[in-house]
Amino acid sequence: MLESIYIGMSGLTAHAKGLQTISNNVANINTPGFKTTTPRFSDLYYGQQFSNNALGYASTMQLGSGVEYGYSFMSFSQGDIRASDGQLDLAIQGEGFIPLLDGDQVKYVRTGQFIVGDDGYIQDKATGLRLATLSGSGALQPISLEGKRMSPPSPTTSIKFSDNLSSGATEFSIPNVDVYDSSGEKHTLKIVFTPDSGIFPGRWAVSMVDANGREIGRNTLQFLGGIPEPGMDLLEFTLEANNAEASTITLDFSAGVTSFSAGTYSSLRVSTSDGYAAGSLSSVFIDEDGSLTQNYSNGQKETSGKVALALFSDPQRLIQESNGLFNATKSPPPSFTTSKENGAGMLVSGYSEASNVDLSTEFGRLIMIQRGFQASSQVISTANEMIMQLFQMRGQG
């Protein structure tokens, strides 16, 4: 009967640990990226006792030694994908884990809130671990925006035109043409077209005038049959700046420009123009393919590699840690890829993955754990009563 007490105590211990597992699941119902754990119980080894080899019966009797809390099963089912406030918050729709660099070690998460740290690295807000991309050789490397907080200026080198410059116009001008010098300073110019067809029909004098009315330069545009003459359809002007090197601007009339008579009305306009001022980093986000994209205040964009994803052949070998981290020291090495590649899921920026805890399932397990604990307690009470009865019988004898 003492063995029965020990067996009952093993049941109390095992079900107490099961209750701890369920309690942890329920407590983390609102923890982003948390994966629920299913309690598992294992019977303890059996002792053997030989018996008479009676016909139709085994030659041994097996006596169990109780129960223990066995290897628990972690569910990696997808949690709800919910919108969040952080532009660098990440979740995975589908398979895979996001690797985070902790020095020489690598930890893994399903979702995370990421920020740009003071040192320029993209890091998890809770743990400080660094987000990683894949290098050309397939190795993990941290993402740094150091030196990328500003977009350097680019001078205007080409202004392209389109539509019609009426051959019947006496003069035509395009005001408010913004150009940038090599230092990124903006200059607002006016481009003036004056007929100059006294000797060559279809010829125009083209001048560039600054905001003070000063002529920067003059050149000649020639039309033949209503279209620009090759060799005279690219006009170069030199822009002088006080605090920057001189730059050359080319007025391009080679495509989409005509000169047919439309009275005094001309529709000639600037179609595209390059060049921009210096810009500061205004936003950072991650595309569906995992590309980290920086937007700058000058309208420019730049990418800094693709966020890496890890695929495990057996996720059950992962060890769940705090802050949504998973430790892979007991797991076979993962294969690394990027979003939507090689069976990996799709990265979703501006979202987080909720816990996959199902309350109704947990409460059902809670009832079963409670019944198991009560039954084991009743076994101990019954065995104790039987022992007391034996003591009483001995006293009576």
Short mmCIF file of C-alpha atoms in Angstrom, two decimals:
data_model
loop_
_atom_site.label_atom_id
_atom_site.label_comp_id
_atom_site.label_asym_id
_atom_site.label_seq_id
_atom_site.Cartn_x
_atom_site.Cartn_y
_atom_site.Cartn_z
CA MET A 1 0.00 0.00 0.00
CA LEU A 2 2.93 2.29 0.44
CA GLU A 3 3.56 1.84 -3.29
CA SER A 4 0.02 3.06 -3.92
CA ILE A 5 0.76 6.23 -1.98
CA TYR A 6 3.90 6.82 -4.05
CA ILE A 7 1.95 6.21 -7.26
CA GLY A 8 -0.76 8.63 -6.15
CA MET A 9 1.88 11.23 -5.35
CA SER A 10 3.36 10.80 -8.83
CA GLY A 11 -0.11 11.57 -10.18
CA LEU A 12 -0.34 14.71 -8.05
CA THR A 13 3.10 15.86 -9.20
CA ALA A 14 2.45 15.17 -12.89
CA HIS A 15 -0.97 16.83 -12.92
CA ALA A 16 0.41 19.81 -11.00
CA LYS A 17 2.97 20.29 -13.78
CA GLY A 18 0.18 19.91 -16.34
CA LEU A 19 -1.75 22.63 -14.54
CA GLN A 20 1.35 24.82 -14.69
CA THR A 21 1.53 24.33 -18.47
CA ILE A 22 -2.13 25.22 -18.97
CA SER A 23 -1.79 28.21 -16.65
CA ASN A 24 1.13 29.47 -18.70
CA ASN A 25 -0.87 29.06 -21.92
CA VAL A 26 -3.85 30.99 -20.55
CA ALA A 27 -1.63 33.71 -19.06
CA ASN A 28 -0.05 34.31 -22.49
CA ILE A 29 -3.28 34.59 -24.45
CA ASN A 30 -2.37 38.18 -25.41
CA THR A 31 1.38 37.68 -25.86
CA PRO A 32 2.40 38.28 -29.51
CA GLY A 33 3.98 35.25 -31.16
CA PHE A 34 3.37 32.91 -28.20
CA LYS A 35 2.89 29.24 -29.11
CA THR A 36 0.71 27.07 -26.90
CA THR A 37 2.04 23.88 -25.31
CA THR A 38 -0.02 20.70 -24.95
CA PRO A 39 0.55 18.70 -21.71
CA ARG A 40 1.76 15.14 -22.18
CA PHE A 41 1.87 12.35 -19.57
CA SER A 42 3.96 9.16 -19.61
CA ASP A 43 3.51 5.99 -17.56
CA LEU A 44 6.48 4.94 -15.46
CA TYR A 45 8.25 1.62 -15.87
CA TYR A 46 6.57 -1.62 -14.87
CA GLY A 47 7.83 -4.11 -12.33
CA GLN A 48 7.43 -7.81 -13.08
CA GLN A 49 6.34 -10.64 -10.83
CA PHE A 50 6.41 -14.26 -11.97
CA SER A 51 3.25 -16.31 -11.52
CA ASN A 52 2.23 -19.87 -12.14
CA ASN A 53 2.15 -20.65 -15.80
CA ALA A 54 -1.57 -21.26 -15.82
CA LEU A 55 -3.25 -22.11 -19.08
CA GLY A 56 -4.36 -18.96 -20.93
CA TYR A 57 -2.47 -16.53 -18.68
CA ALA A 58 0.85 -14.73 -18.99
CA SER A 59 3.72 -16.02 -16.93
CA THR A 60 4.35 -12.59 -15.42
CA MET A 61 2.29 -9.88 -13.81
CA GLN A 62 3.16 -6.25 -14.52
CA LEU A 63 2.85 -3.67 -11.78
CA GLY A 64 2.99 0.00 -12.83
CA SER A 65 4.89 2.61 -10.82
CA GLY A 66 2.81 5.69 -11.61
CA VAL A 67 2.96 8.58 -14.05
CA GLU A 68 5.30 11.41 -14.92
CA TYR A 69 4.96 14.63 -16.87
CA GLY A 70 6.33 13.71 -20.29
CA TYR A 71 7.55 15.57 -23.35
CA SER A 72 5.09 18.39 -24.05
CA PHE A 73 4.03 19.20 -27.61
CA MET A 74 4.30 22.77 -28.90
CA SER A 75 1.71 23.91 -31.42
CA PHE A 76 3.09 26.09 -34.23
CA SER A 77 -0.30 26.80 -35.75
CA GLN A 78 -0.71 30.28 -37.21
CA GLY A 79 -1.92 32.97 -34.82
CA ASP A 80 -4.10 35.84 -35.99
CA ILE A 81 -2.29 38.53 -38.01
CA ARG A 82 -3.23 41.90 -36.51
CA ALA A 83 -2.43 45.44 -37.59
CA SER A 84 0.00 47.29 -35.32
CA ASP A 85 1.30 50.84 -35.01
CA GLY A 86 4.99 50.28 -35.77
CA GLN A 87 6.06 50.63 -39.40
CA LEU A 88 8.78 48.03 -38.79
CA ASP A 89 6.62 45.54 -36.88
CA LEU A 90 6.88 42.18 -38.63
CA ALA A 91 4.79 39.02 -38.81
CA ILE A 92 4.99 35.93 -41.02
CA GLN A 93 1.97 34.71 -42.94
CA GLY A 94 2.91 31.05 -43.31
CA GLU A 95 6.01 29.03 -42.45
CA GLY A 96 9.33 30.24 -41.12
CA PHE A 97 11.03 32.18 -38.34
CA ILE A 98 12.80 35.54 -38.26
CA PRO A 99 16.46 35.12 -37.17
CA LEU A 100 17.85 37.64 -34.70
CA LEU A 101 21.56 38.09 -34.04
CA ASP A 102 22.83 38.05 -30.46
CA GLY A 103 26.54 38.41 -31.01
CA ASP A 104 27.67 35.04 -32.38
CA GLN A 105 24.40 33.36 -31.38
CA VAL A 106 21.14 33.32 -33.33
CA LYS A 107 17.67 33.37 -31.79
CA TYR A 108 14.39 33.10 -33.68
CA VAL A 109 10.99 34.76 -33.45
CA ARG A 110 7.69 34.53 -35.29
CA THR A 111 6.87 38.21 -34.85
CA GLY A 112 8.52 41.29 -33.41
CA GLN A 113 8.51 45.04 -32.94
CA PHE A 114 11.61 46.46 -34.61
CA ILE A 115 13.15 49.92 -34.37
CA VAL A 116 16.24 51.71 -35.62
CA GLY A 117 18.69 51.75 -32.72
CA ASP A 118 21.02 54.58 -31.80
CA ASP A 119 23.86 52.74 -33.53
CA GLY A 120 21.87 52.53 -36.78
CA TYR A 121 21.07 48.80 -36.57
CA ILE A 122 17.53 47.46 -36.93
CA GLN A 123 16.83 45.73 -33.62
CA ASP A 124 14.02 44.12 -31.65
CA LYS A 125 12.50 46.65 -29.27
CA ALA A 126 12.12 44.17 -26.39
CA THR A 127 15.44 42.30 -26.54
CA GLY A 128 17.79 44.55 -28.51
CA LEU A 129 18.70 41.63 -30.81
CA ARG A 130 19.50 42.65 -34.38
CA LEU A 131 17.43 41.87 -37.45
CA ALA A 132 19.41 40.01 -40.11
CA THR A 133 19.63 39.84 -43.89
CA LEU A 134 21.25 37.26 -46.14
CA SER A 135 24.60 38.15 -47.66
CA GLY A 136 25.59 37.07 -51.15
CA SER A 137 27.24 33.96 -49.66
CA GLY A 138 24.10 33.04 -47.71
CA ALA A 139 25.43 34.15 -44.31
CA LEU A 140 23.42 36.19 -41.82
CA GLN A 141 24.46 39.78 -41.31
CA PRO A 142 22.85 42.61 -39.31
CA ILE A 143 20.99 45.42 -41.06
CA SER A 144 22.49 48.85 -40.48
CA LEU A 145 21.22 52.24 -41.59
CA GLU A 146 24.40 53.95 -40.47
CA GLY A 147 25.36 56.42 -43.19
CA LYS A 148 21.92 56.07 -44.77
CA ARG A 149 20.01 58.60 -42.69
CA MET A 150 20.58 61.23 -45.37
CA SER A 151 20.16 61.10 -49.13
CA PRO A 152 22.90 63.17 -50.84
CA PRO A 153 21.86 65.78 -53.41
CA SER A 154 22.07 65.20 -57.15
CA PRO A 155 22.36 68.05 -59.68
CA THR A 156 19.91 68.42 -62.53
CA THR A 157 21.50 67.15 -65.73
CA SER A 158 18.50 66.59 -68.03
CA ILE A 159 15.13 68.24 -68.64
CA LYS A 160 12.88 66.48 -71.15
CA PHE A 161 10.03 68.14 -73.03
CA SER A 162 6.88 66.96 -74.77
CA ASP A 163 3.89 68.28 -76.79
CA ASN A 164 3.75 71.04 -79.40
CA LEU A 165 5.58 74.35 -79.87
CA SER A 166 3.31 76.16 -82.33
CA SER A 167 5.12 77.44 -85.42
CA GLY A 168 2.70 80.36 -85.42
CA ALA A 169 3.64 81.61 -81.95
CA THR A 170 5.54 84.86 -81.64
CA GLU A 171 7.06 83.95 -78.29
CA PHE A 172 6.55 81.22 -75.73
CA SER A 173 7.95 80.59 -72.28
CA ILE A 174 7.78 77.87 -69.62
CA PRO A 175 8.02 79.43 -66.13
CA ASN A 176 8.82 77.89 -62.74
CA VAL A 177 11.20 75.17 -63.90
CA ASP A 178 12.97 73.92 -60.77
CA VAL A 179 16.56 72.71 -61.12
CA TYR A 180 19.21 71.78 -58.56
CA ASP A 181 22.90 72.59 -58.52
CA SER A 182 25.62 70.21 -57.29
CA SER A 183 25.14 71.33 -53.66
CA GLY A 184 21.41 70.52 -53.79
CA GLU A 185 20.25 74.14 -53.81
CA LYS A 186 17.09 74.72 -55.83
CA HIS A 187 16.92 77.32 -58.60
CA THR A 188 13.66 78.34 -60.25
CA LEU A 189 14.22 79.18 -63.92
CA LYS A 190 12.20 80.26 -66.94
CA ILE A 191 12.82 78.86 -70.42
CA VAL A 192 12.01 81.28 -73.22
CA PHE A 193 11.42 80.31 -76.90
CA THR A 194 11.74 83.06 -79.52
CA PRO A 195 11.22 82.47 -83.29
CA ASP A 196 14.45 82.90 -85.25
CA SER A 197 13.41 81.69 -88.71
CA GLY A 198 14.67 84.60 -90.82
CA ILE A 199 17.25 82.44 -92.55
CA PHE A 200 16.29 78.88 -91.50
CA PRO A 201 12.55 78.15 -91.24
CA GLY A 202 11.59 76.32 -88.04
CA ARG A 203 14.46 77.72 -86.01
CA TRP A 204 13.97 78.96 -82.43
CA ALA A 205 16.25 80.77 -80.03
CA VAL A 206 16.05 79.12 -76.63
CA SER A 207 17.25 80.99 -73.58
CA MET A 208 17.34 80.10 -69.89
CA VAL A 209 16.58 82.93 -67.42
CA ASP A 210 16.99 82.89 -63.64
CA ALA A 211 14.58 84.31 -61.04
CA ASN A 212 16.25 87.73 -61.27
CA GLY A 213 15.70 87.92 -65.02
CA ARG A 214 19.35 87.27 -65.78
CA GLU A 215 19.96 85.17 -68.88
CA ILE A 216 22.01 82.08 -68.02
CA GLY A 217 22.56 81.00 -71.58
CA ARG A 218 21.16 80.85 -75.11
CA ASN A 219 21.04 78.08 -77.70
CA THR A 220 19.32 77.17 -80.97
CA LEU A 221 16.53 74.63 -81.57
CA GLN A 222 15.84 73.56 -85.18
CA PHE A 223 12.69 71.86 -86.51
CA LEU A 224 12.41 70.11 -89.87
CA GLY A 225 8.96 69.07 -91.03
CA GLY A 226 7.53 69.77 -87.61
CA ILE A 227 9.97 67.56 -85.66
CA PRO A 228 13.32 68.44 -84.04
CA GLU A 229 16.34 68.08 -86.29
CA PRO A 230 18.72 65.39 -85.04
CA GLY A 231 21.89 66.96 -83.71
CA MET A 232 20.06 70.16 -82.77
CA ASP A 233 17.51 68.64 -80.40
CA LEU A 234 19.79 68.47 -77.34
CA LEU A 235 20.66 71.92 -75.99
CA GLU A 236 23.28 72.33 -73.26
CA PHE A 237 23.39 75.11 -70.66
CA THR A 238 25.85 75.73 -67.84
CA LEU A 239 24.41 76.52 -64.42
CA GLU A 240 26.75 78.57 -62.25
CA ALA A 241 26.22 78.50 -58.47
CA ASN A 242 27.80 80.56 -55.71
CA ASN A 243 28.57 77.71 -53.33
CA ALA A 244 28.82 74.78 -55.73
CA GLU A 245 30.61 73.63 -58.82
CA ALA A 246 29.13 74.55 -62.18
CA SER A 247 26.88 71.88 -63.67
CA THR A 248 25.64 71.20 -67.20
CA ILE A 249 21.91 70.95 -67.92
CA THR A 250 20.69 69.38 -71.16
CA LEU A 251 17.31 70.38 -72.59
CA ASP A 252 16.07 67.29 -74.41
CA PHE A 253 13.57 67.79 -77.29
CA SER A 254 14.40 64.52 -79.04
CA ALA A 255 11.21 62.59 -78.26
CA GLY A 256 7.56 63.65 -78.13
CA VAL A 257 8.10 67.28 -79.26
CA THR A 258 6.57 68.77 -82.41
CA SER A 259 6.26 72.19 -84.03
CA PHE A 260 3.04 72.44 -86.02
CA SER A 261 0.93 75.49 -86.45
CA ALA A 262 -1.71 75.94 -83.74
CA GLY A 263 -2.03 79.72 -83.96
CA THR A 264 -0.53 81.43 -80.96
CA TYR A 265 -1.22 78.52 -78.59
CA SER A 266 1.62 76.19 -77.62
CA SER A 267 1.30 73.19 -75.31
CA LEU A 268 5.02 72.51 -74.92
CA ARG A 269 5.79 71.44 -71.36
CA VAL A 270 8.43 69.81 -69.17
CA SER A 271 7.71 66.08 -69.00
CA THR A 272 10.51 64.89 -66.71
CA SER A 273 13.44 66.41 -64.88
CA ASP A 274 16.13 64.78 -62.78
CA GLY A 275 18.07 66.18 -59.86
CA TYR A 276 17.01 66.65 -56.26
CA ALA A 277 18.04 68.31 -53.03
CA ALA A 278 19.48 66.54 -49.99
CA GLY A 279 16.88 64.58 -48.05
CA SER A 280 16.53 63.09 -44.59
CA LEU A 281 15.21 59.64 -43.77
CA SER A 282 11.43 59.92 -43.43
CA SER A 283 10.27 56.31 -43.17
CA VAL A 284 11.51 52.73 -43.24
CA PHE A 285 9.37 49.74 -44.18
CA ILE A 286 9.73 46.15 -45.38
CA ASP A 287 8.12 44.93 -48.60
CA GLU A 288 6.36 41.58 -49.06
CA ASP A 289 9.55 40.16 -50.58
CA GLY A 290 11.48 41.18 -47.45
CA SER A 291 13.31 44.17 -48.92
CA LEU A 292 14.11 46.90 -46.41
CA THR A 293 13.20 50.19 -48.12
CA GLN A 294 14.15 53.69 -46.95
CA ASN A 295 12.07 56.69 -48.05
CA TYR A 296 13.66 60.13 -47.97
CA SER A 297 12.13 63.58 -47.77
CA ASN A 298 13.46 64.39 -51.27
CA GLY A 299 11.35 61.64 -52.82
CA GLN A 300 14.18 59.15 -53.21
CA LYS A 301 14.11 55.46 -52.23
CA GLU A 302 16.86 53.03 -51.32
CA THR A 303 16.89 49.36 -50.35
CA SER A 304 19.22 47.65 -47.87
CA GLY A 305 18.92 43.95 -48.57
CA LYS A 306 16.23 41.38 -47.78
CA VAL A 307 15.24 40.18 -44.32
CA ALA A 308 16.24 36.54 -43.79
CA LEU A 309 13.81 33.76 -42.84
CA ALA A 310 14.71 30.41 -41.29
CA LEU A 311 13.02 27.08 -42.05
CA PHE A 312 13.35 24.16 -39.60
CA SER A 313 12.82 20.53 -40.53
CA ASP A 314 11.52 19.80 -37.00
CA PRO A 315 10.27 22.89 -35.13
CA GLN A 316 9.44 20.66 -32.12
CA ARG A 317 13.17 20.67 -31.36
CA LEU A 318 13.03 24.42 -30.69
CA ILE A 319 13.02 25.65 -27.10
CA GLN A 320 10.60 28.46 -26.33
CA GLU A 321 12.08 31.30 -24.26
CA SER A 322 10.81 34.62 -22.95
CA ASN A 323 9.99 37.61 -25.18
CA GLY A 324 8.79 35.33 -27.97
CA LEU A 325 12.27 33.93 -28.62
CA PHE A 326 13.07 30.39 -29.70
CA ASN A 327 16.40 28.69 -29.03
CA ALA A 328 17.66 26.29 -31.71
CA THR A 329 20.69 24.82 -29.92
CA LYS A 330 19.01 21.38 -29.74
CA SER A 331 17.68 21.52 -33.30
CA PRO A 332 19.31 20.61 -36.62
CA PRO A 333 20.59 23.74 -38.40
CA PRO A 334 17.88 25.57 -40.34
CA SER A 335 17.94 26.56 -43.99
CA PHE A 336 17.90 30.29 -44.64
CA THR A 337 15.88 31.96 -47.35
CA THR A 338 13.77 35.11 -47.89
CA SER A 339 10.09 35.98 -47.93
CA LYS A 340 7.94 33.83 -50.27
CA GLU A 341 10.97 31.77 -51.36
CA ASN A 342 11.61 28.02 -50.96
CA GLY A 343 8.38 27.36 -49.06
CA ALA A 344 8.80 30.21 -46.59
CA GLY A 345 5.85 32.38 -45.65
CA MET A 346 5.32 36.01 -46.57
CA LEU A 347 6.62 38.80 -44.37
CA VAL A 348 3.92 41.33 -43.44
CA SER A 349 5.15 44.77 -42.36
CA GLY A 350 3.09 46.83 -39.92
CA TYR A 351 1.46 43.71 -38.44
CA SER A 352 2.10 41.31 -35.56
CA GLU A 353 1.12 37.68 -34.99
CA ALA A 354 -1.12 37.11 -31.99
CA SER A 355 -0.87 34.16 -29.60
CA ASN A 356 -2.39 30.92 -30.88
CA VAL A 357 -3.92 30.04 -27.48
CA ASP A 358 -7.51 28.78 -27.76
CA LEU A 359 -9.33 29.39 -24.47
CA SER A 360 -12.04 26.78 -25.01
CA THR A 361 -9.40 24.09 -25.62
CA GLU A 362 -7.39 25.15 -22.57
CA PHE A 363 -10.44 25.10 -20.29
CA GLY A 364 -11.30 21.61 -21.53
CA ARG A 365 -7.79 20.42 -20.68
CA LEU A 366 -8.05 22.20 -17.33
CA ILE A 367 -11.07 20.09 -16.38
CA MET A 368 -9.25 16.87 -17.27
CA ILE A 369 -6.18 17.93 -15.26
CA GLN A 370 -8.37 18.76 -12.28
CA ARG A 371 -10.09 15.36 -12.43
CA GLY A 372 -6.74 13.59 -12.63
CA PHE A 373 -5.44 15.50 -9.64
CA GLN A 374 -8.58 14.76 -7.61
CA ALA A 375 -8.43 11.05 -8.50
CA SER A 376 -4.77 10.80 -7.48
CA SER A 377 -5.57 12.55 -4.22
CA GLN A 378 -8.40 10.07 -3.58
CA VAL A 379 -5.99 7.15 -4.17
CA ILE A 380 -3.65 8.51 -1.50
CA SER A 381 -6.52 9.01 0.93
CA THR A 382 -7.80 5.46 0.36
CA ALA A 383 -4.34 3.92 0.77
CA ASN A 384 -3.83 5.93 3.95
CA GLU A 385 -7.13 4.66 5.38
CA MET A 386 -6.18 1.09 4.58
CA ILE A 387 -2.84 1.50 6.36
CA MET A 388 -4.61 2.94 9.40
CA GLN A 389 -6.94 -0.05 9.43
CA LEU A 390 -3.92 -2.36 9.44
CA PHE A 391 -2.46 -0.53 12.42
CA GLN A 392 -5.77 -0.81 14.24
CA MET A 393 -5.98 -4.57 13.51
CA ARG A 394 -2.48 -5.01 14.91
CA GLY A 395 -3.41 -3.14 18.06
CA GLN A 396 -6.47 -5.33 18.53
CA GLY A 397 -4.39 -8.47 18.15
#
